[in-house]
Each structure stands twice: as C-alpha cells, then as structure tokens.
Short mmCIF file of C-alpha atoms in Angstrom, two decimals:
data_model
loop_
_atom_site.label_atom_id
_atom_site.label_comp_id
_atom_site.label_asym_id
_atom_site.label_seq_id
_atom_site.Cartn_x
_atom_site.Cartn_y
_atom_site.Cartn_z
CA UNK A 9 22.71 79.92 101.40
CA UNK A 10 25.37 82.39 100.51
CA UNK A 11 29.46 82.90 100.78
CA UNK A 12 32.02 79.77 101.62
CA UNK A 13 29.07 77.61 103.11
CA UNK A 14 27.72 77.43 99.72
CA UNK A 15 30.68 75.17 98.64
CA UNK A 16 28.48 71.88 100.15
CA UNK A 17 25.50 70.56 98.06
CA UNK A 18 23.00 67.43 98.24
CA UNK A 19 24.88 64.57 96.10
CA UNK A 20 22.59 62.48 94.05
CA UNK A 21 21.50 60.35 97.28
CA UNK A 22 20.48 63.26 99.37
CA UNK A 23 24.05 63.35 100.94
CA UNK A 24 25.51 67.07 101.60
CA UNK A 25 29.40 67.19 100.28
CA UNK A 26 32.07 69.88 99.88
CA UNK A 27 32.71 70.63 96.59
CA UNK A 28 36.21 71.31 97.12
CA UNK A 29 37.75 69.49 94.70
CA UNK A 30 37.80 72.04 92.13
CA UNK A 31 39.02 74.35 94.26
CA UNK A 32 41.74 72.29 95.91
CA UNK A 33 43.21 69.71 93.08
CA UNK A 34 41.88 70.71 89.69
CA UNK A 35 42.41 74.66 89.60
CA UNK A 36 46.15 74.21 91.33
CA UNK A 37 46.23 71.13 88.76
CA UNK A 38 46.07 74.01 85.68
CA UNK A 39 48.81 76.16 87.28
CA UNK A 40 51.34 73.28 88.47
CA UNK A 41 50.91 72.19 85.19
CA UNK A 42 51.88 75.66 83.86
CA UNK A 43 55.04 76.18 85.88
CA UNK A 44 56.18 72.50 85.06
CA UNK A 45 55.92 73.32 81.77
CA UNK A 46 57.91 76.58 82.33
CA UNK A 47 60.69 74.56 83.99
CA UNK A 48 60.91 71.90 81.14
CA UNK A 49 60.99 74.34 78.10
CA UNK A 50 63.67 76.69 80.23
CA UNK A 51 65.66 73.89 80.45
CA UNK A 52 65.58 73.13 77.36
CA UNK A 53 66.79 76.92 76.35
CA UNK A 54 62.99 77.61 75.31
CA UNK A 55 60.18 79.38 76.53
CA UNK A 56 56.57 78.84 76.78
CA UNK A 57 54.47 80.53 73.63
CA UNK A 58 52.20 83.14 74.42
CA UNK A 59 49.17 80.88 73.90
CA UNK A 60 50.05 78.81 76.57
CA UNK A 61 49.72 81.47 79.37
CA UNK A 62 46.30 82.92 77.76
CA UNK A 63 44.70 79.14 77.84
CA UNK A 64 45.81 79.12 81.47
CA UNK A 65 43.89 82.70 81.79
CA UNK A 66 40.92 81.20 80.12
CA UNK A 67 40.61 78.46 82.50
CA UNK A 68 41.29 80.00 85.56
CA UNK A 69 38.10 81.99 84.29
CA UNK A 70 36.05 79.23 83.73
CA UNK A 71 36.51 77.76 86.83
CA UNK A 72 36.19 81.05 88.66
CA UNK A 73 32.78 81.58 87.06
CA UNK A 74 31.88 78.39 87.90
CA UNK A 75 32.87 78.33 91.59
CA UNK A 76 31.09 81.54 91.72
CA UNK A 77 27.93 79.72 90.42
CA UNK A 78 28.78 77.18 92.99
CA UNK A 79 28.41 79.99 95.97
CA UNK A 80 25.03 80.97 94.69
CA UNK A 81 21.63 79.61 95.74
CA UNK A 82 20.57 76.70 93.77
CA UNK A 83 18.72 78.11 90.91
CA UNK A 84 16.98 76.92 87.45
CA UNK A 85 19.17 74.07 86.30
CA UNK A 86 19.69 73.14 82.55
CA UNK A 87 20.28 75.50 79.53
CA UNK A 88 16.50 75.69 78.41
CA UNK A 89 15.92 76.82 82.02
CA UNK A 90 18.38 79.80 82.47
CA UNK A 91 17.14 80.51 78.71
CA UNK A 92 13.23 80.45 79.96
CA UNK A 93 14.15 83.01 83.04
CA UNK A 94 16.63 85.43 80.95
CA UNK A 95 13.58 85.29 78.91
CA UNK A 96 11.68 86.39 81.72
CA UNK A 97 14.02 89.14 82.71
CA UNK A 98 15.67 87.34 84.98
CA UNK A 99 19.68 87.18 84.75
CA UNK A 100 20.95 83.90 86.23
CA UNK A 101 24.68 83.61 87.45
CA UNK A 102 24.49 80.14 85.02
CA UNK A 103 23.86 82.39 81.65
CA UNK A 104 26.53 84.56 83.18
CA UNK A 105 28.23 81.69 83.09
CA UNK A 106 28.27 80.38 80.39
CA UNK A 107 28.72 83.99 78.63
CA UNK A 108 31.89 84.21 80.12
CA UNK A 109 33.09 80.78 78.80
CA UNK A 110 31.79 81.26 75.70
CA UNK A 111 34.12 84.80 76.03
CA UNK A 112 37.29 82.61 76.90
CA UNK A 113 36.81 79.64 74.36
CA UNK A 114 37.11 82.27 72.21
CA UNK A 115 40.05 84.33 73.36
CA UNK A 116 41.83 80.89 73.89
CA UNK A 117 41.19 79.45 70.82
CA UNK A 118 42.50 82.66 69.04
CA UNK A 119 45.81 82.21 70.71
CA UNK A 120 46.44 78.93 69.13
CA UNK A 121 48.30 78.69 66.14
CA UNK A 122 47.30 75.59 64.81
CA UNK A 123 44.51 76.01 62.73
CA UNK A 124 42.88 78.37 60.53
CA UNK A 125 40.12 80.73 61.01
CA UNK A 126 36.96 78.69 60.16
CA UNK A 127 38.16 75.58 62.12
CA UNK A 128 38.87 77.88 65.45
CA UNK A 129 35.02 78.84 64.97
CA UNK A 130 34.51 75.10 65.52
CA UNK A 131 36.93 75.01 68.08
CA UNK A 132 35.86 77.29 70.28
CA UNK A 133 32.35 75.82 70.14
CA UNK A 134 33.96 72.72 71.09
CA UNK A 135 35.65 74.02 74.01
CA UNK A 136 32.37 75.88 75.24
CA UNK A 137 29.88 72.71 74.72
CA UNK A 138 32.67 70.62 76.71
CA UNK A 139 33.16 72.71 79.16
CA UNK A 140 29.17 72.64 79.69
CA UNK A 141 29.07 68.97 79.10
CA UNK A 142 31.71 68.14 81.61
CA UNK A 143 29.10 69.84 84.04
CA UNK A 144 26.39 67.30 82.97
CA UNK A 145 28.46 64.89 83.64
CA UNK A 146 29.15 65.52 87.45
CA UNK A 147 26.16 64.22 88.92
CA UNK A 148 27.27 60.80 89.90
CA UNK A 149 30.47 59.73 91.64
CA UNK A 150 33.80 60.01 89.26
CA UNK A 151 31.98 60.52 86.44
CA UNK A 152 33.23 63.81 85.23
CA UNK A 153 37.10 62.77 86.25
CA UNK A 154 36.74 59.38 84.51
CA UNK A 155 35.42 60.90 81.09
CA UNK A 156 38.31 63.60 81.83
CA UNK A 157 40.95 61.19 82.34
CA UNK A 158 39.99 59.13 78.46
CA UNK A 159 39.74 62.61 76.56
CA UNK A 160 42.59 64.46 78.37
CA UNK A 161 44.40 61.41 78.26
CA UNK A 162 43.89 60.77 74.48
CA UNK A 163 45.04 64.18 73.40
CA UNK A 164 47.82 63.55 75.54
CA UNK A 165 48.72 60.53 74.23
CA UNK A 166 48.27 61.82 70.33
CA UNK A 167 50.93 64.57 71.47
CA UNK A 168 49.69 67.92 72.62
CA UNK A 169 51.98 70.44 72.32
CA UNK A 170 53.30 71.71 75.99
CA UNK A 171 54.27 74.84 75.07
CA UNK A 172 50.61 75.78 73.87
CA UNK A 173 48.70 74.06 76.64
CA UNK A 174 50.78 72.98 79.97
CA UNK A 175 47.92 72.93 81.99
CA UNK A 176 46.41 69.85 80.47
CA UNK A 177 49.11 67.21 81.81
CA UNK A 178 48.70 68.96 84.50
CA UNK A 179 44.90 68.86 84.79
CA UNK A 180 45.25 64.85 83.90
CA UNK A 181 47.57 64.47 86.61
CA UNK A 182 44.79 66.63 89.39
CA UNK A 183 42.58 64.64 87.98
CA UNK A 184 44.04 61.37 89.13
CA UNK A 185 44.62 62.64 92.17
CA UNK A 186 40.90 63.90 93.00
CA UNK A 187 39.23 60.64 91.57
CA UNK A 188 39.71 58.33 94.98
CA UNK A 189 37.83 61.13 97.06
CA UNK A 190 35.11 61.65 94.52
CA UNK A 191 34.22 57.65 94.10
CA UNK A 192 34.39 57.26 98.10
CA UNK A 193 31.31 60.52 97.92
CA UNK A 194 33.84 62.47 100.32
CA UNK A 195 33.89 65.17 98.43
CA UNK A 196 32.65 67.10 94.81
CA UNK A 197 34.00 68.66 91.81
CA UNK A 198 31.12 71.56 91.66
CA UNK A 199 30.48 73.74 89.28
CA UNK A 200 34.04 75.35 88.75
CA UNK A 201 36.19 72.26 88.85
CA UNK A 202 33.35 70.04 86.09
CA UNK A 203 33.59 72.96 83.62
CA UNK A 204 37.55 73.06 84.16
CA UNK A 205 37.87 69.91 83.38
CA UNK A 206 35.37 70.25 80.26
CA UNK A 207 37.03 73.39 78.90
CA UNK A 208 40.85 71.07 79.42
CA UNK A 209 39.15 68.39 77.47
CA UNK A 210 38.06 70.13 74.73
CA UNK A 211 41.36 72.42 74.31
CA UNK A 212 43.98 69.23 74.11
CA UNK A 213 41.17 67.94 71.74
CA UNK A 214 41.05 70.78 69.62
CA UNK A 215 45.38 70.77 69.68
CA UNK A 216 45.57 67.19 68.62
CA UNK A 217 42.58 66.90 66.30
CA UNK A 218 43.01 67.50 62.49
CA UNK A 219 40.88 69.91 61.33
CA UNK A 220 37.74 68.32 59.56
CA UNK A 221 37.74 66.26 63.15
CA UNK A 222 37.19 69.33 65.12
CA UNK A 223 33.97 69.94 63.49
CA UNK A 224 32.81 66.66 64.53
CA UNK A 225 33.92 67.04 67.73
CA UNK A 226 32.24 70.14 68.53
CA UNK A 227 29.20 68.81 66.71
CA UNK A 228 29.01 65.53 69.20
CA UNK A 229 30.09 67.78 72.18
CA UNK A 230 26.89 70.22 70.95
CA UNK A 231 24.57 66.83 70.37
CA UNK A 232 25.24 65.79 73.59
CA UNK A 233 24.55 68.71 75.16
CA UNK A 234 20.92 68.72 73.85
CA UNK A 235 20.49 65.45 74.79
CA UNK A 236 21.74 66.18 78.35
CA UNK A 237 19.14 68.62 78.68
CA UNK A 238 16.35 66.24 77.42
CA UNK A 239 16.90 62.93 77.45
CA UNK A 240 19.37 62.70 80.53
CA UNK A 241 23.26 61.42 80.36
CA UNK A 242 22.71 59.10 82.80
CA UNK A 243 19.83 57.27 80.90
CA UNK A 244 22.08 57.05 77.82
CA UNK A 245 25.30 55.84 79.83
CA UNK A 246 22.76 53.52 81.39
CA UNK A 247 21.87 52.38 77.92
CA UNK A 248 25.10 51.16 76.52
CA UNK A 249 26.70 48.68 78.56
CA UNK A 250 30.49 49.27 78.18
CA UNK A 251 29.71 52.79 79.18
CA UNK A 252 27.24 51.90 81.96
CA UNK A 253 30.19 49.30 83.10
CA UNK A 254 32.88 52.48 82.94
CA UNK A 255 30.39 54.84 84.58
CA UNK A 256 30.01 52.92 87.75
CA UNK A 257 33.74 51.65 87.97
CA UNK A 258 35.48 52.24 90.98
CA UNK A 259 32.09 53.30 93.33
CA UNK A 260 31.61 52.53 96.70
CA UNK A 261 27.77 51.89 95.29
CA UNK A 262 26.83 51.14 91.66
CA UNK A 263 23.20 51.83 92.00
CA UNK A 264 21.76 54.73 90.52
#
C-alpha cells in the first residue's frame, strides 16, 4: 500500500489506525514551539541563537524520514533486520532512515555550544539511539508520549536553554495534547512523530546533562536499544512493576 493511505497501520490488537499524530500535533508542536520562542526572546530585545533554528531543521528531518518510512510498505522490522537485507543488497527506507538521523544528530549536536568535542560524539549518539528508541517504544497505547512527557519534561524542568532548543517546550506541550487520542487507540504516532519525539528527548537531555552524564545517557539509550531488538521493551516494562503500572496508565485496556 503506497501514498497518503499508507498513513493507517494494524495497532497491536489487529486494529487499523491513522497515524496522524505525528503529522498533525507533534511536527507543528516543534515549529509552534520555535516561533514562541522567537516571540519571547524578541521581546526581551534578544534573538534566537543559530543553534536553535538548525535543531528545528534536524527534526523536521527526522520526522520527515520517518513519515516517509511510514508511507512505505511494511518491511523488515528491527535494526538486525534492515542490517541482514542491506547485507543482502537490499536498501530499506528504515537504514535510510536511520542514516539520515544519524546525519542530523550530528549536524545538531555541532550547533550546540555547550559542550566540547568528545562529549558531542556522545551526544549525538544519544540523540540517534533515542530517536530509534522512542520508535520501540510506540507499539502500545501512550507509551512513546508518556516516556516523552518524563524525559522532555525533566530537561525542562533542569532548565533547557530556549534559545538553543525552542522546540522542546513545544514538543512537551504537542505531546500533552496528542496523549488522550493515542490512549483511547483513535489514532498513532507512526514512524515520524515516535522518532520526533526520541530525537526531542535526547536533545533537551544532552542540553541539561553535565558532561560525564551524557555518556551514560547515550550508553543506556544504546543498551536499550539492543535489548529492544532482542529481548523486547514490553517484556522488560512488563518486568518491573512501577514501570509496568506507568506503561498501562491512562488505557482504555491494560492487557497486553
């Protein structure tokens, strides 16, 4: 199935949903956060820094590639798949993927001026293995906005600078806006809007952090990646009960 009708997919009870919300709260989310920020700083006889626009650029081609992944036909799903048919000879829209957000974690982790050059290494792994992870995580109802919503939020709280990265307020506040529709299963994040929200995460992370905790950041956000493609998030959310509790807040059914 190819073009706009692509944007509906099987949920993880057979259901077919729109996966719209990317498209219509989290991507507008990243600009309205942008041009609030814009208003506050020009009030304040300021102006945005450079970096700021570039991490909006960076995101807005994340989520592109990943809405563009969402239009495809379903093809091999998890990293060690897509690896297995590149090494095949077979390109797969996910490896082109995840090229280009490897390309922007880069780029937008350049444009930051608050750390050095071995701890932007980290960071941009950390914003590429979040971005990816965030995408693991959307497979159940709310599960990618909830995680969102605690790391956004923390780096919010801990004081990430708006004139680097507007769009993550704004992102948060998308975020709360798309979670009713996702828990009720009337609509999806796909593909674009989970590794927006992913890439968001990991940039006001890698803003608020202090350097030696940006390694270990992007070395969890890395471990859990692995595991995602082995083990299975939802069997370790399932295993801890604060986080199986957490997971299924808020969901019209808790069974999994």
């Amino acid at each position: 199935m190819n073009g706009w009708e692509g944007l509906r997919a099987e949920n993880y009870r057979g259901e077919r949903l729109p996966m719209t919300l990317g498209l219509a709260a989290i991507a507008p989310g990243a600009v309205a956060g942008l041009l609030a920020g814009l208003a506050i700083v020009a009030g304040q006889g300021r102006s945005l820094d450079a970096a700021a626009w570039i991490s909006l650029g960076g995101s807005l081609l994340v989520f592109v590639a990943g809405l563009m992944d969402d239009l495809m036909p379903p093809g091999p799903r998890g990293l060690r798949a897509h690896l297995r048919a590149v090494a095949s000879g077979h390109m797969t829209t996910g490896i082109l993927k995840l090229v280009v957000i490897a390309g922007s974690s880069v780029v937008v982790v350049a444009a930051q001026p608050v750390h050095p050059g071995a701890t932007r290494l980290a960071g941009a792994g950390l914003l590429a293995a979040c971005a990816n992870l965030w995408n693991g995580f959307d497979v159940r109802p709310g599960r990618a906005l909830k995680f969102f919503l605690l790391a956004g939020g923390a780096a919010l709280v801990a004081g990430v600078p708006l004139r680097l990265a507007p769009s993550v307020p704004g992102v948060l506040v998308a975020a709360i806006l798309a979670l009713p529709a996702d828990l009720r299963e009337r609509a999806m994040l796909g593909d674009g809007g989970s590794n927006l929200l992913g890439f968001t995460a990991g940039l006001g992370l890698y803003l608020v952090l202090p350097g030696p905790w940006v390694w270990v950041a992007a070395s969890v956000a890395v471990a859990l990646n692995v595991l995602a493609d082995t083990v299975t998030l939802s069997r370790l959310i399932d295993a801890v009960g604060p986080l199986r509790w957490f997971d299924r807040l808020g969901r019209v059914s808790d069974s999994d």
